[in-house]
Amino acid sequence: MLTLQESDASALTDGVRIRQLSHHITQIFMTLLPKVEINGSSKIVVSLGPRGGEDLFDNVLGVTNIFIEDFDFKKFLSLDRLNQDKKLLEELRLALVAIAIRKDSNSASVEIINSTAEAVSELQFELETPIKKLSKISKDKKRKINIYRLLNAQVGEGWYYEENSPTANKIWMHELPGFIDRSDLFKSSEINENYYQIKNRFGKVVFEVAL
């Protein structure tokens, strides 16, 4: 789990949330990142701005918390959205490299971090992924339903339903923009002659389309 956010002690314009602005970046990064151990943590939190009274963590109970205390918010907010994305990606890359080399050189992990950041940039900060486990075909083969996860600056994280039929249409599965990872929410699917359904990991229906 990877989070990029503002620190509690940072001074930001009302309504500006780094965690929301960076959600698509951290999620694309994690999607593209090969399996690698950076410092043994299962959760890394990169906070921009003064640390204040917050604690630093270095793989304490699997969590690492690092601060970029000299981050220039005024300059950042003067940038257009693409350059904001580039700045956030660079801060994320530098923070992860700093964590990776804190105890040893860890050149292999540093190379993976750098190449993943480059891949995110080459994608222009947008990634659309078909969720194959949720795809379904009706028994009569007339309906094929696909689910996609879209990550970009406009929607943050957006999941949508698409059916390839003569009356095909695209249906967003939640309110936009979205800033949470819905992978566990949209866990399994089923189809019959009456409906297509998606259930969460507890078996509760969280999305349905009448057919």
PDB file of N, CA, C and O in Angstrom, residues 173-203:
ATOM      1  N   MET A 173     -19.613   2.992 -12.459  1.00  0.00           N
ATOM      2  CA  MET A 173     -20.119   2.166 -11.372  1.00  0.00           C
ATOM      3  C   MET A 173     -20.149   2.885 -10.019  1.00  0.00           C
ATOM      4  O   MET A 173     -20.533   2.292  -9.010  1.00  0.00           O
ATOM      5  N   HIS A 174     -19.755   4.134  -9.993  1.00  0.00           N
ATOM      6  CA  HIS A 174     -19.744   4.914  -8.749  1.00  0.00           C
ATOM      7  C   HIS A 174     -19.611   6.388  -9.120  1.00  0.00           C
ATOM      8  O   HIS A 174     -19.382   6.735 -10.277  1.00  0.00           O
ATOM      9  N   GLU A 175     -19.719   7.247  -8.127  1.00  0.00           N
ATOM     10  CA  GLU A 175     -19.584   8.679  -8.361  1.00  0.00           C
ATOM     11  C   GLU A 175     -18.141   9.028  -8.724  1.00  0.00           C
ATOM     12  O   GLU A 175     -17.193   8.409  -8.231  1.00  0.00           O
ATOM     13  N   LEU A 176     -18.002  10.024  -9.591  1.00  0.00           N
ATOM     14  CA  LEU A 176     -16.685  10.503  -9.999  1.00  0.00           C
ATOM     15  C   LEU A 176     -16.499  11.946  -9.537  1.00  0.00           C
ATOM     16  O   LEU A 176     -17.469  12.701  -9.449  1.00  0.00           O
ATOM     17  N   PRO A 177     -15.261  12.358  -9.283  1.00  0.00           N
ATOM     18  CA  PRO A 177     -14.051  11.538  -9.272  1.00  0.00           C
ATOM     19  C   PRO A 177     -14.008  10.618  -8.056  1.00  0.00           C
ATOM     20  O   PRO A 177     -14.710  10.855  -7.063  1.00  0.00           O
ATOM     21  N   GLY A 178     -13.195   9.568  -8.150  1.00  0.00           N
ATOM     22  CA  GLY A 178     -13.047   8.613  -7.055  1.00  0.00           C
ATOM     23  C   GLY A 178     -11.602   8.572  -6.594  1.00  0.00           C
ATOM     24  O   GLY A 178     -10.686   8.687  -7.415  1.00  0.00           O
ATOM     25  N   PHE A 179     -11.418   8.380  -5.303  1.00  0.00           N
ATOM     26  CA  PHE A 179     -10.056   8.415  -4.766  1.00  0.00           C
ATOM     27  C   PHE A 179      -9.770   7.264  -3.816  1.00  0.00           C
ATOM     28  O   PHE A 179      -8.961   7.396  -2.903  1.00  0.00           O
ATOM     29  N   ILE A 180     -10.449   6.135  -4.038  1.00  0.00           N
ATOM     30  CA  ILE A 180     -10.148   4.942  -3.249  1.00  0.00           C
ATOM     31  C   ILE A 180      -9.964   3.756  -4.175  1.00  0.00           C
ATOM     32  O   ILE A 180     -10.536   3.707  -5.269  1.00  0.00           O
ATOM     33  N   ASP A 181      -9.152   2.804  -3.731  1.00  0.00           N
ATOM     34  CA  ASP A 181      -8.939   1.571  -4.478  1.00  0.00           C
ATOM     35  C   ASP A 181     -10.143   0.665  -4.238  1.00  0.00           C
ATOM     36  O   ASP A 181     -10.406   0.257  -3.105  1.00  0.00           O
ATOM     37  N   ARG A 182     -10.890   0.375  -5.309  1.00  0.00           N
ATOM     38  CA  ARG A 182     -12.112  -0.415  -5.176  1.00  0.00           C
ATOM     39  C   ARG A 182     -11.906  -1.894  -5.538  1.00  0.00           C
ATOM     40  O   ARG A 182     -12.869  -2.618  -5.773  1.00  0.00           O
ATOM     41  N   SER A 183     -10.681  -2.344  -5.565  1.00  0.00           N
ATOM     42  CA  SER A 183     -10.399  -3.725  -5.967  1.00  0.00           C
ATOM     43  C   SER A 183     -11.081  -4.739  -5.058  1.00  0.00           C
ATOM     44  O   SER A 183     -11.555  -5.786  -5.526  1.00  0.00           O
ATOM     45  N   ASP A 184     -11.133  -4.460  -3.756  1.00  0.00           N
ATOM     46  CA  ASP A 184     -11.796  -5.385  -2.835  1.00  0.00           C
ATOM     47  C   ASP A 184     -13.310  -5.215  -2.842  1.00  0.00           C
ATOM     48  O   ASP A 184     -14.044  -6.144  -2.518  1.00  0.00           O
ATOM     49  N   LEU A 185     -13.775  -4.023  -3.212  1.00  0.00           N
ATOM     50  CA  LEU A 185     -15.219  -3.797  -3.276  1.00  0.00           C
ATOM     51  C   LEU A 185     -15.823  -4.563  -4.444  1.00  0.00           C
ATOM     52  O   LEU A 185     -16.876  -5.197  -4.311  1.00  0.00           O
ATOM     53  N   PHE A 186     -15.175  -4.521  -5.602  1.00  0.00           N
ATOM     54  CA  PHE A 186     -15.654  -5.232  -6.786  1.00  0.00           C
ATOM     55  C   PHE A 186     -14.873  -6.540  -6.908  1.00  0.00           C
ATOM     56  O   PHE A 186     -13.881  -6.646  -7.621  1.00  0.00           O
ATOM     57  N   LYS A 187     -15.348  -7.556  -6.192  1.00  0.00           N
ATOM     58  CA  LYS A 187     -14.547  -8.782  -6.020  1.00  0.00           C
ATOM     59  C   LYS A 187     -14.937  -9.919  -6.949  1.00  0.00           C
ATOM     60  O   LYS A 187     -14.087 -10.631  -7.454  1.00  0.00           O
ATOM     61  N   SER A 188     -16.234 -10.122  -7.161  1.00  0.00           N
ATOM     62  CA  SER A 188     -16.682 -11.237  -8.005  1.00  0.00           C
ATOM     63  C   SER A 188     -17.935 -10.831  -8.762  1.00  0.00           C
ATOM     64  O   SER A 188     -18.604  -9.860  -8.405  1.00  0.00           O
ATOM     65  N   SER A 189     -18.269 -11.582  -9.821  1.00  0.00           N
ATOM     66  CA  SER A 189     -19.438 -11.233 -10.631  1.00  0.00           C
ATOM     67  C   SER A 189     -20.177 -12.473 -11.089  1.00  0.00           C
ATOM     68  O   SER A 189     -19.628 -13.583 -11.087  1.00  0.00           O
ATOM     69  N   GLU A 190     -21.430 -12.260 -11.496  1.00  0.00           N
ATOM     70  CA  GLU A 190     -22.217 -13.345 -12.075  1.00  0.00           C
ATOM     71  C   GLU A 190     -23.234 -12.752 -13.045  1.00  0.00           C
ATOM     72  O   GLU A 190     -23.574 -11.566 -12.973  1.00  0.00           O
ATOM     73  N   ILE A 191     -23.688 -13.599 -13.953  1.00  0.00           N
ATOM     74  CA  ILE A 191     -24.656 -13.158 -14.966  1.00  0.00           C
ATOM     75  C   ILE A 191     -25.715 -14.233 -15.153  1.00  0.00           C
ATOM     76  O   ILE A 191     -25.424 -15.433 -15.054  1.00  0.00           O
ATOM     77  N   ASN A 192     -26.954 -13.810 -15.378  1.00  0.00           N
ATOM     78  CA  ASN A 192     -28.017 -14.735 -15.789  1.00  0.00           C
ATOM     79  C   ASN A 192     -28.887 -14.014 -16.801  1.00  0.00           C
ATOM     80  O   ASN A 192     -28.508 -12.952 -17.308  1.00  0.00           O
ATOM     81  N   GLU A 193     -30.043 -14.561 -17.106  1.00  0.00           N
ATOM     82  CA  GLU A 193     -30.873 -13.955 -18.139  1.00  0.00           C
ATOM     83  C   GLU A 193     -31.500 -12.634 -17.692  1.00  0.00           C
ATOM     84  O   GLU A 193     -32.000 -11.863 -18.515  1.00  0.00           O
ATOM     85  N   ASN A 194     -31.455 -12.336 -16.401  1.00  0.00           N
ATOM     86  CA  ASN A 194     -32.121 -11.143 -15.878  1.00  0.00           C
ATOM     87  C   ASN A 194     -31.184 -10.004 -15.481  1.00  0.00           C
ATOM     88  O   ASN A 194     -31.553  -8.835 -15.580  1.00  0.00           O
ATOM     89  N   TYR A 195     -29.986 -10.345 -15.033  1.00  0.00           N
ATOM     90  CA  TYR A 195     -29.115  -9.291 -14.522  1.00  0.00           C
ATOM     91  C   TYR A 195     -27.640  -9.707 -14.551  1.00  0.00           C
ATOM     92  O   TYR A 195     -27.297 -10.891 -14.653  1.00  0.00           O
ATOM     93  N   TYR A 196     -26.808  -8.689 -14.455  1.00  0.00           N
ATOM     94  CA  TYR A 196     -25.376  -8.861 -14.207  1.00  0.00           C
ATOM     95  C   TYR A 196     -25.105  -8.222 -12.857  1.00  0.00           C
ATOM     96  O   TYR A 196     -25.538  -7.099 -12.596  1.00  0.00           O
ATOM     97  N   GLN A 197     -24.390  -8.925 -11.988  1.00  0.00           N
ATOM     98  CA  GLN A 197     -24.133  -8.432 -10.640  1.00  0.00           C
ATOM     99  C   GLN A 197     -22.652  -8.514 -10.286  1.00  0.00           C
ATOM    100  O   GLN A 197     -21.948  -9.426 -10.731  1.00  0.00           O
ATOM    101  N   ILE A 198     -22.225  -7.556  -9.467  1.00  0.00           N
ATOM    102  CA  ILE A 198     -20.900  -7.618  -8.860  1.00  0.00           C
ATOM    103  C   ILE A 198     -21.083  -7.626  -7.349  1.00  0.00           C
ATOM    104  O   ILE A 198     -21.884  -6.862  -6.804  1.00  0.00           O
ATOM    105  N   LYS A 199     -20.310  -8.489  -6.690  1.00  0.00           N
ATOM    106  CA  LYS A 199     -20.387  -8.601  -5.244  1.00  0.00           C
ATOM    107  C   LYS A 199     -19.045  -8.257  -4.612  1.00  0.00           C
ATOM    108  O   LYS A 199     -17.997  -8.387  -5.249  1.00  0.00           O
ATOM    109  N   ASN A 200     -19.110  -7.809  -3.343  1.00  0.00           N
ATOM    110  CA  ASN A 200     -17.864  -7.548  -2.625  1.00  0.00           C
ATOM    111  C   ASN A 200     -17.359  -8.846  -1.998  1.00  0.00           C
ATOM    112  O   ASN A 200     -17.957  -9.918  -2.197  1.00  0.00           O
ATOM    113  N   ARG A 201     -16.297  -8.756  -1.240  1.00  0.00           N
ATOM    114  CA  ARG A 201     -15.692  -9.982  -0.697  1.00  0.00           C
ATOM    115  C   ARG A 201     -16.552 -10.642   0.377  1.00  0.00           C
ATOM    116  O   ARG A 201     -16.265 -11.776   0.778  1.00  0.00           O
ATOM    117  N   PHE A 202     -17.613  -9.951   0.821  1.00  0.00           N
ATOM    118  CA  PHE A 202     -18.533 -10.548   1.785  1.00  0.00           C
ATOM    119  C   PHE A 202     -19.780 -11.124   1.111  1.00  0.00           C
ATOM    120  O   PHE A 202     -20.692 -11.599   1.783  1.00  0.00           O
ATOM    121  N   GLY A 203     -19.816 -11.063  -0.230  1.00  0.00           N
ATOM    122  CA  GLY A 203     -20.944 -11.611  -0.964  1.00  0.00           C
ATOM    123  C   GLY A 203     -22.110 -10.669  -1.132  1.00  0.00           C
ATOM    124  O   GLY A 203     -23.173 -11.069  -1.633  1.00  0.00           O
TER     125      GLY A 203
END
